[in-house]
Short mmCIF file of C-alpha atoms and ligand atoms in Angstrom, two decimals:
data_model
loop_
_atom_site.label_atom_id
_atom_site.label_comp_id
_atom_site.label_asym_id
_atom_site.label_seq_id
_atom_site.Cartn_x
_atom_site.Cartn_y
_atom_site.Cartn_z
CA UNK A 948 -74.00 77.24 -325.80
CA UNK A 949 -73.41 74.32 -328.21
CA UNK A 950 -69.53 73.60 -329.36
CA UNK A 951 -70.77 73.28 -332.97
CA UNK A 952 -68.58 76.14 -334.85
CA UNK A 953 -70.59 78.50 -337.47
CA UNK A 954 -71.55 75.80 -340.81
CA UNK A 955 -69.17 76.36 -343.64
CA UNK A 956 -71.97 76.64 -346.38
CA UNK A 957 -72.01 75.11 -350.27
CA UNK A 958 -69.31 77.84 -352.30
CA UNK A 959 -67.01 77.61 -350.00
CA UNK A 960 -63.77 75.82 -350.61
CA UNK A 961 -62.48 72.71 -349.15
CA UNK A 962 -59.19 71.18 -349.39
CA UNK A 963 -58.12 67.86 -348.79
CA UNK A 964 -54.75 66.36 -348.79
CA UNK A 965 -54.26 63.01 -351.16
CA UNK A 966 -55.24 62.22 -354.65
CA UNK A 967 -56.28 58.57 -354.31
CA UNK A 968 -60.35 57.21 -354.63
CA UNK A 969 -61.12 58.23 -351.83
CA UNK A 970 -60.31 62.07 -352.53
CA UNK A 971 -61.76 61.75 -355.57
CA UNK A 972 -65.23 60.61 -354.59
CA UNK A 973 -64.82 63.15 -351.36
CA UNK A 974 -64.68 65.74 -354.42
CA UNK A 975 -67.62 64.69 -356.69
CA UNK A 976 -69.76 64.55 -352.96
CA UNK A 977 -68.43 68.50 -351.79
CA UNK A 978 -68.79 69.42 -355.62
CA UNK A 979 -72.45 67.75 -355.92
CA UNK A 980 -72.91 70.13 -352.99
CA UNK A 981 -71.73 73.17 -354.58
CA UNK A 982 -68.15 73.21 -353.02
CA UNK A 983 -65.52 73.99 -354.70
CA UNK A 984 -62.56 71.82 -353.74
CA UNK A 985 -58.71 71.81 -353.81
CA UNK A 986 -56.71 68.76 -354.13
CA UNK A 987 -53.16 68.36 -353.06
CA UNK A 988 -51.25 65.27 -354.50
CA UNK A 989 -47.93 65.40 -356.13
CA UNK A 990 -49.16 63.18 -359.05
CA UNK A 991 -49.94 65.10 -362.19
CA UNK A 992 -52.55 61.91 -363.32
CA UNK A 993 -54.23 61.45 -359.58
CA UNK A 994 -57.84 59.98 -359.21
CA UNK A 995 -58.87 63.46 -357.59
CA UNK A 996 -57.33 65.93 -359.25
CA UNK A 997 -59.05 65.15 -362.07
CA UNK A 998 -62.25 66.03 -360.56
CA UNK A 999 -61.02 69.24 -358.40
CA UNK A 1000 -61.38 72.70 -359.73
CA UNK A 1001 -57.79 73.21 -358.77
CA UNK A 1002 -55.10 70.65 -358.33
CA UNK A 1003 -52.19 71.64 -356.20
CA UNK A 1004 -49.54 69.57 -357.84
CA UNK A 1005 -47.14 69.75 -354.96
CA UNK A 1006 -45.67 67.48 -352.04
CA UNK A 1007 -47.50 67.09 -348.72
CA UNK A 1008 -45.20 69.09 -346.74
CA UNK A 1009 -44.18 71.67 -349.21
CA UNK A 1010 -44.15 74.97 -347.39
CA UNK A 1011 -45.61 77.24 -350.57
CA UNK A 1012 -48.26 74.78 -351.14
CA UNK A 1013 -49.67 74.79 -347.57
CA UNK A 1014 -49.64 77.80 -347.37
CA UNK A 1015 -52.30 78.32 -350.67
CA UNK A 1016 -54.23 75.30 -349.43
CA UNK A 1017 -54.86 76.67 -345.72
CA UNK A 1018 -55.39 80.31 -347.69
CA UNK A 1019 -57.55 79.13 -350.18
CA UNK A 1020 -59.99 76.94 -348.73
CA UNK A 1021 -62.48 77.03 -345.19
CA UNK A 1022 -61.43 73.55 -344.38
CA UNK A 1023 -59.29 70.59 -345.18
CA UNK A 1024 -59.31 67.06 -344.68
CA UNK A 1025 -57.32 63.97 -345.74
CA UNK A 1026 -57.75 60.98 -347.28
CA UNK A 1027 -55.19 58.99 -346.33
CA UNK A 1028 -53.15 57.93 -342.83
CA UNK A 1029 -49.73 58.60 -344.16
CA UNK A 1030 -50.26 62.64 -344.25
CA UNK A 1031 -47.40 64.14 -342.23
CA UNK A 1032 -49.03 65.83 -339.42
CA UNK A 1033 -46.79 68.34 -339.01
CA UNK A 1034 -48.57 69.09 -342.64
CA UNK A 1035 -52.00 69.24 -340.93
CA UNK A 1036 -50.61 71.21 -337.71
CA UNK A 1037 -49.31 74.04 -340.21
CA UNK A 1038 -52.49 74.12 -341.74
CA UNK A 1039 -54.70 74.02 -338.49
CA UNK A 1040 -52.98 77.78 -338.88
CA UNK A 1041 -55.24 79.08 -341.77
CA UNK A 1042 -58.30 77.11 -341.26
CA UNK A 1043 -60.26 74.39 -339.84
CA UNK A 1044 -58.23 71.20 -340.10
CA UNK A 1045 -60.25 67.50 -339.53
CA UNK A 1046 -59.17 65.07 -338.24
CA UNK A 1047 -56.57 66.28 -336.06
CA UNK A 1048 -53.24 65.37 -336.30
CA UNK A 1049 -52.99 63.78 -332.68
CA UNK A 1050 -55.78 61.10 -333.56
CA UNK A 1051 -54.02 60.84 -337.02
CA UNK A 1052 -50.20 60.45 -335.36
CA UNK A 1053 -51.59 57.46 -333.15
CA UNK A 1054 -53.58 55.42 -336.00
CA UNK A 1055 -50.90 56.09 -338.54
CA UNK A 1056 -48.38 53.68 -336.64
CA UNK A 1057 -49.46 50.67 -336.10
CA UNK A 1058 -47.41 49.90 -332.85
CA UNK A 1059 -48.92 53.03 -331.68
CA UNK A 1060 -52.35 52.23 -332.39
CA UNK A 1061 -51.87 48.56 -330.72
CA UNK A 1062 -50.40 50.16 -327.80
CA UNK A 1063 -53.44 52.76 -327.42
CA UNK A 1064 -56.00 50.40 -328.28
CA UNK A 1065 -54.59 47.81 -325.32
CA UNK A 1066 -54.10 50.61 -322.99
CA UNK A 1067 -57.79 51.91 -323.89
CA UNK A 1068 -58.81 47.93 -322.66
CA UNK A 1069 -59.76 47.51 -326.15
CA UNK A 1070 -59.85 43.71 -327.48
CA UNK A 1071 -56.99 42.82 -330.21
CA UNK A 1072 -54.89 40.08 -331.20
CA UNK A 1073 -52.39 38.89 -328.54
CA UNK A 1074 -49.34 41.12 -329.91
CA UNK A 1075 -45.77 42.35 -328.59
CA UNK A 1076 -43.66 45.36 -330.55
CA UNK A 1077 -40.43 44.19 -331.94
CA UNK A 1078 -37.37 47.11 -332.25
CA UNK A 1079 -34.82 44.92 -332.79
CA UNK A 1080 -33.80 41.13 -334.10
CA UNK A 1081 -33.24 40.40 -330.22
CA UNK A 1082 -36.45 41.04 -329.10
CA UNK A 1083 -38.53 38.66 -331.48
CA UNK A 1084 -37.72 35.65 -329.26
CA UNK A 1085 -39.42 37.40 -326.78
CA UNK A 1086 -42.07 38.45 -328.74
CA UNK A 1087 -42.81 34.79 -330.61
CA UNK A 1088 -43.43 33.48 -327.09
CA UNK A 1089 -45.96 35.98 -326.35
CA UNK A 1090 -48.32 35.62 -329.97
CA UNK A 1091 -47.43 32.05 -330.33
CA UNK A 1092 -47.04 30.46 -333.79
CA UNK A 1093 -47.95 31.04 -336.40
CA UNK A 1094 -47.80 34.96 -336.40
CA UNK A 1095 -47.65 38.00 -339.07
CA UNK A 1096 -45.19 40.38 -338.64
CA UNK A 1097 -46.32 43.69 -339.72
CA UNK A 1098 -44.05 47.12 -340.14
CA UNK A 1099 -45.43 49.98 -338.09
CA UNK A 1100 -45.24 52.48 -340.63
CA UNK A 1101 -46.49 52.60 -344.38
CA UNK A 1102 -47.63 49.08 -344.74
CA UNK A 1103 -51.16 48.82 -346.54
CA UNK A 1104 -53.37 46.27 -347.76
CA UNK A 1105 -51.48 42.94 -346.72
CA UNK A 1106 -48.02 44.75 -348.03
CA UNK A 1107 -45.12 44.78 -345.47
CA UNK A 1108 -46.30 41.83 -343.58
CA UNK A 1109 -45.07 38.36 -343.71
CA UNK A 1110 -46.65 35.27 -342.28
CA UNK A 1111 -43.79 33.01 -340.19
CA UNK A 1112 -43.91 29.78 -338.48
CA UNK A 1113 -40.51 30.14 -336.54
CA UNK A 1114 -37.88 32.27 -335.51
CA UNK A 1115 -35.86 32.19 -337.93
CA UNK A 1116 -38.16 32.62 -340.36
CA UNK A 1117 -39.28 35.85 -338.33
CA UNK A 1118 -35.77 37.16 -338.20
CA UNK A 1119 -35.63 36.72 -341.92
CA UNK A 1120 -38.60 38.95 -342.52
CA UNK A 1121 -37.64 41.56 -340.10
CA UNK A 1122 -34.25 42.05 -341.68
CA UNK A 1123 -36.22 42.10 -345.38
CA UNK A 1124 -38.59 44.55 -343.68
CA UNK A 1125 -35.23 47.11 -342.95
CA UNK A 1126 -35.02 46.41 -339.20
CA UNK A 1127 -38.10 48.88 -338.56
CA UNK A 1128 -40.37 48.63 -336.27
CA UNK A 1129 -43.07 46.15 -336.27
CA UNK A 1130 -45.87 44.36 -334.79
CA UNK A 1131 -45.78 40.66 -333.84
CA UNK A 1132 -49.44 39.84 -334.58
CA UNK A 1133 -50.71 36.28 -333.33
CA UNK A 1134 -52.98 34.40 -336.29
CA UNK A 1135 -56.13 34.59 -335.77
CA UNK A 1136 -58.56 31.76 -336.78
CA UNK A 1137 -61.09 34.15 -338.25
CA UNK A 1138 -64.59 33.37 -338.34
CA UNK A 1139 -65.65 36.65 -340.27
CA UNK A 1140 -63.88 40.30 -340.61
CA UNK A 1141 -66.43 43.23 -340.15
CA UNK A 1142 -66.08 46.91 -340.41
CA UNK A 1143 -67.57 50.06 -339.13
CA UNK A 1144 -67.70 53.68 -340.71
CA UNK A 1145 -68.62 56.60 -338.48
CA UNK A 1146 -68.80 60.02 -338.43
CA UNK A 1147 -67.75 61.96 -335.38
CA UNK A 1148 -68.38 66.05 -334.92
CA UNK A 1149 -66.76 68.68 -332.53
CA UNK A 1150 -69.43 68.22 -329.94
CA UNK A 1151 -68.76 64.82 -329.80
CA UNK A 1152 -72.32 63.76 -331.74
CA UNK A 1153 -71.80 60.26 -333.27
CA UNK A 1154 -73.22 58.87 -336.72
CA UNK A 1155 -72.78 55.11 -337.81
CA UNK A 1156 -73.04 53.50 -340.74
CA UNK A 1157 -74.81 49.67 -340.98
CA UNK A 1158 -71.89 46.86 -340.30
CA UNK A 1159 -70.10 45.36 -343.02
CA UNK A 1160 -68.94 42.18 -343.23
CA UNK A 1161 -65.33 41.82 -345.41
CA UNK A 1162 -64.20 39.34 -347.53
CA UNK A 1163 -60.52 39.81 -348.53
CA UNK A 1164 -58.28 37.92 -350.59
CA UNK A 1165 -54.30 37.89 -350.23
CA UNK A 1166 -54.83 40.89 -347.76
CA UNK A 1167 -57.07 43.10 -349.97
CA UNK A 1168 -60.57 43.41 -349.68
CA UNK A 1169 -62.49 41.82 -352.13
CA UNK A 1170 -66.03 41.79 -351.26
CA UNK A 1171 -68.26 43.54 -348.45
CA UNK A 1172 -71.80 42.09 -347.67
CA UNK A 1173 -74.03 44.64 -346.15
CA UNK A 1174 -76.28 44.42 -343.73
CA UNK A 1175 -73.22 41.45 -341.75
CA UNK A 1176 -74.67 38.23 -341.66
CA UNK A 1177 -73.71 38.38 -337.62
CA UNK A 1178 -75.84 38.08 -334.57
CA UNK A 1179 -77.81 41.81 -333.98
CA UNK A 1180 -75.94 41.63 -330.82
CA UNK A 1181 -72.19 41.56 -331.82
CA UNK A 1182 -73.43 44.18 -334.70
CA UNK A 1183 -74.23 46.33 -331.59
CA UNK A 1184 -71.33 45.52 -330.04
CA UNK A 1185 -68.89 46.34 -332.67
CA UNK A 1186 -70.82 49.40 -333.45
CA UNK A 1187 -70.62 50.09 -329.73
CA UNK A 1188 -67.00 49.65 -329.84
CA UNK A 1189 -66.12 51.87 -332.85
CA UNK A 1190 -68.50 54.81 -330.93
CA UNK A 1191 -66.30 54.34 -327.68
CA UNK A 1192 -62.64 53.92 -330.31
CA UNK A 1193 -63.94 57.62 -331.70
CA UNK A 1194 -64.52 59.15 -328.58
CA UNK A 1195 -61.24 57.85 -326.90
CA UNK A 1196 -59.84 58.94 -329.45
CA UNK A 1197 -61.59 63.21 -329.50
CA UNK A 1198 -61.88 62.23 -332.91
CA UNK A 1199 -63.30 64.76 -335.61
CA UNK A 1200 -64.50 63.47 -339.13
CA UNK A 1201 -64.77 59.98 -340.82
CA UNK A 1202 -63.46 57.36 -339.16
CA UNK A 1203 -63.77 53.06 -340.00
CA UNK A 1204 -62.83 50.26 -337.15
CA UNK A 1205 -62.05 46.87 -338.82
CA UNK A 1206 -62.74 43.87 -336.73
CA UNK A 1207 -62.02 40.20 -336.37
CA UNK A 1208 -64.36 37.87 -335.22
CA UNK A 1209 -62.87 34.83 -333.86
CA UNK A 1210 -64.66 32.39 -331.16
CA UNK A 1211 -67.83 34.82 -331.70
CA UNK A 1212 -65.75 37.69 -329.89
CA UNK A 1213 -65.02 40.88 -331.92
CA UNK A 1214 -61.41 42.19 -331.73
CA UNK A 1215 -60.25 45.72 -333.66
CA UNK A 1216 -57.77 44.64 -336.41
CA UNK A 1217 -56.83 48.74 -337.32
CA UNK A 1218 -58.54 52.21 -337.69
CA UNK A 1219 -58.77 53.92 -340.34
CA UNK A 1220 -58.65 57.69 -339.61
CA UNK A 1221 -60.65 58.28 -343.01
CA UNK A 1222 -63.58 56.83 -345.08
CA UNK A 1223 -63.00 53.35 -345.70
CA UNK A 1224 -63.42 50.83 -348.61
CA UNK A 1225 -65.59 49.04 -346.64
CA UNK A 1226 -67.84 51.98 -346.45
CA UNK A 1227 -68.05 52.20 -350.83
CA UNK A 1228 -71.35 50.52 -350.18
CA UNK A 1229 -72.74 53.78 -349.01
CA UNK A 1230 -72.60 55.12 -352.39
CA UNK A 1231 -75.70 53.75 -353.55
CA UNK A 1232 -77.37 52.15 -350.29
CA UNK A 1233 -77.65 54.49 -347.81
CA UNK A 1234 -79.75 57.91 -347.31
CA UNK A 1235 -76.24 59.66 -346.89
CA UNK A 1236 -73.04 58.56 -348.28
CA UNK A 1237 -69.55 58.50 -346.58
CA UNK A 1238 -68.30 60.69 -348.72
CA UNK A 1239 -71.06 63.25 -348.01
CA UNK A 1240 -70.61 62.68 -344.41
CA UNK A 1241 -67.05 63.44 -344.90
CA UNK A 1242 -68.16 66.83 -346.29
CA UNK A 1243 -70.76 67.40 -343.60
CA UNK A 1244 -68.76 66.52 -340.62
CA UNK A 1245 -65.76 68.87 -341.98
CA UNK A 1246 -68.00 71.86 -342.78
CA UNK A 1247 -69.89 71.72 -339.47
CA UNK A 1248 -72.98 71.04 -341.11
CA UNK A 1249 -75.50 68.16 -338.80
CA UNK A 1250 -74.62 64.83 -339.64
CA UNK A 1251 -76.87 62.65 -342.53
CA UNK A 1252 -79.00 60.12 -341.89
CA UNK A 1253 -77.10 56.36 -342.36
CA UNK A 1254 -80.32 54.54 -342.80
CA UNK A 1255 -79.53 51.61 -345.55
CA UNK A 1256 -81.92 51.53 -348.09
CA UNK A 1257 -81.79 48.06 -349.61
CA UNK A 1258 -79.01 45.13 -348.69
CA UNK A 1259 -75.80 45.57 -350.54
CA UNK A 1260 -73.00 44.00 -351.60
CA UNK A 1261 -69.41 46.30 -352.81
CA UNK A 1262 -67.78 44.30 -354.57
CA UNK A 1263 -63.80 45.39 -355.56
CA UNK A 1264 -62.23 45.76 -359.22
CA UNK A 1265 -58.17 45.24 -359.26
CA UNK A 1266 -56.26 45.95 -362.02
CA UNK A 1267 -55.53 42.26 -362.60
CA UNK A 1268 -59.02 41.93 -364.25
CA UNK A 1269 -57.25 43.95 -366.93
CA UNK A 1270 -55.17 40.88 -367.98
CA UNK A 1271 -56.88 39.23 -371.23
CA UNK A 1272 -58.76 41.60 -373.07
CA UNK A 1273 -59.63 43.65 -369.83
CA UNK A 1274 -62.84 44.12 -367.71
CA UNK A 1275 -66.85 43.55 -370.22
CA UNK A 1276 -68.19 46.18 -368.55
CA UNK A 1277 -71.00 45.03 -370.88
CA UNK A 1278 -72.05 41.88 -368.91
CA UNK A 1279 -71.52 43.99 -365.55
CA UNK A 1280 -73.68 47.11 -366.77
CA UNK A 1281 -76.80 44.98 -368.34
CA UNK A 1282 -77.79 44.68 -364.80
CA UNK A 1283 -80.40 47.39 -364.03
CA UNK A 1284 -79.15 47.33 -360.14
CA UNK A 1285 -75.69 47.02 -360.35
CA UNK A 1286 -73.92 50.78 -360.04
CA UNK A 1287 -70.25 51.14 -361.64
CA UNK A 1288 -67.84 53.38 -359.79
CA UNK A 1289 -64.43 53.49 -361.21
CA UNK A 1290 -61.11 55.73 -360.31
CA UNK A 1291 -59.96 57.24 -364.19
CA UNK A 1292 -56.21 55.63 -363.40
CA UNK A 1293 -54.48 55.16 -366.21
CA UNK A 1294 -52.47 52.58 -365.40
CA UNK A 1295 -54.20 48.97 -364.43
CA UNK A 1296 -51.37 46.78 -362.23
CA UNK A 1297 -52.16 43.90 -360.61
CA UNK A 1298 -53.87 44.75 -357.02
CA UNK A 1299 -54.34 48.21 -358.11
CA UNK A 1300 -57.77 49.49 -356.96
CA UNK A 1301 -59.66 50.44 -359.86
CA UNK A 1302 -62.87 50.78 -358.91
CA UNK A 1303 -65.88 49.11 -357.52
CA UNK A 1304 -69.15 48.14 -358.06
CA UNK A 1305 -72.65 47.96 -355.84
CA UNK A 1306 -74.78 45.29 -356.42
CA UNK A 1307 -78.55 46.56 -354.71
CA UNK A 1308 -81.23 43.61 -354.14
CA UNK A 1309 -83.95 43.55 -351.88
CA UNK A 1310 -83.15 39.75 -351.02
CA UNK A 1311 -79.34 39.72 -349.87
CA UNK A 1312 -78.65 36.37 -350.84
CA UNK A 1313 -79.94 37.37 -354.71
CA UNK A 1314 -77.10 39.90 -354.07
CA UNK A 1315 -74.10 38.31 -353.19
CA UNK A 1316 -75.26 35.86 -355.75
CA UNK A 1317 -75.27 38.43 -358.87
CA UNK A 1318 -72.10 39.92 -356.96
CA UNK A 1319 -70.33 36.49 -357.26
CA UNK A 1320 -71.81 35.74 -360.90
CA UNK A 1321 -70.48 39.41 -361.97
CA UNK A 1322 -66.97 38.56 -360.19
CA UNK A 1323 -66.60 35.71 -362.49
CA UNK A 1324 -67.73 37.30 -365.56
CA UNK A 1325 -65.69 41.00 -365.41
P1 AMP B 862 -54.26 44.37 -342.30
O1 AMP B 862 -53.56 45.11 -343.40
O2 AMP B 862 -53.46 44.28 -341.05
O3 AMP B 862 -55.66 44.81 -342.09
O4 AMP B 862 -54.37 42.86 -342.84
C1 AMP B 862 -55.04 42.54 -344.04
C2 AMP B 862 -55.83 41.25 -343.87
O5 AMP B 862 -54.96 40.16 -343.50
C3 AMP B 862 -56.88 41.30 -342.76
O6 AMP B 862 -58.05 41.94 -343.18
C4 AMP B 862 -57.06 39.81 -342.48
O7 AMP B 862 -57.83 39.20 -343.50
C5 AMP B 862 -55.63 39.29 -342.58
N1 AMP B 862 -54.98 39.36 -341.23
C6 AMP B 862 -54.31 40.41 -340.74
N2 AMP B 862 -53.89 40.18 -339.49
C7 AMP B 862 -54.31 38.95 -339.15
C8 AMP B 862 -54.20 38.13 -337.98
N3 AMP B 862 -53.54 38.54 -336.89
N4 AMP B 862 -54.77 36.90 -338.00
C9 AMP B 862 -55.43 36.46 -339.12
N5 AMP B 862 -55.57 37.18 -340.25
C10 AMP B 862 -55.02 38.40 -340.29
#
């Protein structure tokens, strides 16, 4: 007998926990499917529950709104780490809950995702935890200099991590960073950053997307170029790797492993227990997106076909580019094979993801070329 459970089929409803882009384009895939879909995110304005035919405008651990999600819908899922997982334990009550929250509890601390991945013999960045000011002597020795010292908890694209050259300097940042837990990372000399989305179901069946290769700037991505421009071999390898990270892991859903390449060796920079910005390239390049993978793996259905259909490169909008008369979405839409994605927040700060945009060519250096050109011009 197979472990697959019964499919959830299209009007059903799904749930998912978190507002942000990424629950947002979850909900136009599951609606495009004929879902309906329930968003939970305390903000009245968020990217999602705009799209959902009902937003639960409630906190992630409120008791009363739980309780409707789990009632209301066949399955939920989240779209981002921080989800308490007491919040997904409760509602692994009512109805079928992916991923689970032991997978999420491990990836959404990052000294207990360095810890499993080290234990698990995975490859990472020479690291050491740090509890206290005493220990980062201790801890210096062991990265060498320079290092990044990154909190455990909450920290997210390049926030809550400072760069430090000495002791003291680390002691400053750990006492700016509250005195909570952190990671002493060593600083890698990076030769490229690459990424891999997957899709994982309950009998353990494994889906991955093409390799990305990321280009960020001050700790955000800015740019993925898809297919990598890395040996087939270390493409394998880190695909390979993610495969072996997910099944470590029992992992159910969508899942991303970021690398480091350094020295031509991969090592995993963080999981991501969730689609992945890396992964917006899907949208318009692949046979299945990860957003409908998202819905497929959650409802039980068999997982798409990843095949990429034509090279790619994503290419990031920040709310900076609102500065000076704001983006000329002219210049970027009066290319026939660039495809516009953007969040509906109303509010454009600096760093802020906005949206993104897919720039399709069957030559991938005519891609990242228009991609660049575009960059300029928004
Ligand atoms: P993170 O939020 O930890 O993924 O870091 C954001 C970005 O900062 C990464 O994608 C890298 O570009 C850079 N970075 C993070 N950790 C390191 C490291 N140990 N060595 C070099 N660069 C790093």
């Amino acid at each position: 007998m197979s472990n697959r459970p019964l499919p959830i089929l299209p009007g059903a409803t799904l749930g998912i926990l978190g507002g942000g882009q990424l629950g947002r384009m979850f909900t136009l895939a599951a609606r495009g499917m004929g879902y309906k879909v329930m968003v939970l995110d305390p903000d009245a304005a968020s990217p999602a529950g705009q799209m959902a035919d009902i937003h639960l405008q409630a906190g992630y651990t409120d008791p009363g709104a739980l309780q409707r999600l789990g009632a209301a819908c066949a399955a939920v899922t989240t779209e981002f780490e921080n989800v308490p997982a007491a919040s997904l334990i409760e509602l692994a009550n009512y109805c079928r809950v992916s991923p689970g929250a032991a997978a999420v509890a491990i990836v959404q601390d990052r000294s207990h995702e360095k810890a499993w991945l080290a234990d698990n013999g995975f490859a990472t960045a020479p690291f050491a935890l740090v509890d206290s000011e005493a220990g980062l002597d201790a801890a210096l020795a062991a990265t060498g200099t320079p290092a990044l010292l990154k909190v455990s908890r909450f920290g997210y694209d390049g926030k809550g991590q400072a760069r430090v050259g000495t002791l003291e300097a680390a002691r400053a940042a750990f006492r700016e960073f509250g005195g909570q837990p952190c990671v002493l990372e060593g600083f890698v000399r990076l030769e490229r950053e690459v990424s891999v989305v997957l899709a994982r179901d309950d009998a353990g069946e494994c889906t991955l997307f093409p390799v990305a290769e990321n280009r960020h700037d001050n700790g955000i991505l800015d740019v993925s170029i898809v297919p990598a421009r890395v040996p087939d071999s270390l493409a394998q390898e880190a695909r390979e790797t993610a495969r072996a990270v997910a099944g470590k892991l029992g992992y159910v859903g969508v899942m991303a492993v970021e690398f480091f390449v350094a020295d031509g060796q991969l090592m995993i920079n963080e999981i991501a227990p969730r689609p992945h910005n890396s992964g917006h390239y899907t949208l318009d390049a692949c046979v299945t997106d990860q957003f409908e993978q998202q819905v497929r793996v959650l409802c039980g259905l068999p997982l798409g076909d990843t095949r990429l259909l034509s090279p790619v490169v994503m290419v990031n909008i920040l709310g900076d580019r609102w500065r000076d008369g704001g983006p000329h979405w002219d210049a970027l839409l009066a290319h026939p094979a660039i495809k516009l994605h953007l969040y509906g927040k109303e509010t454009a700060r600096a760093g802020r993801k906005m949206g993104h945009f897919n720039v399709l060519d069957a030559d991938p250096d005519r891609a990242l070329q228009l991609a660049e050109r575009m960059r300029g011009v928004l």
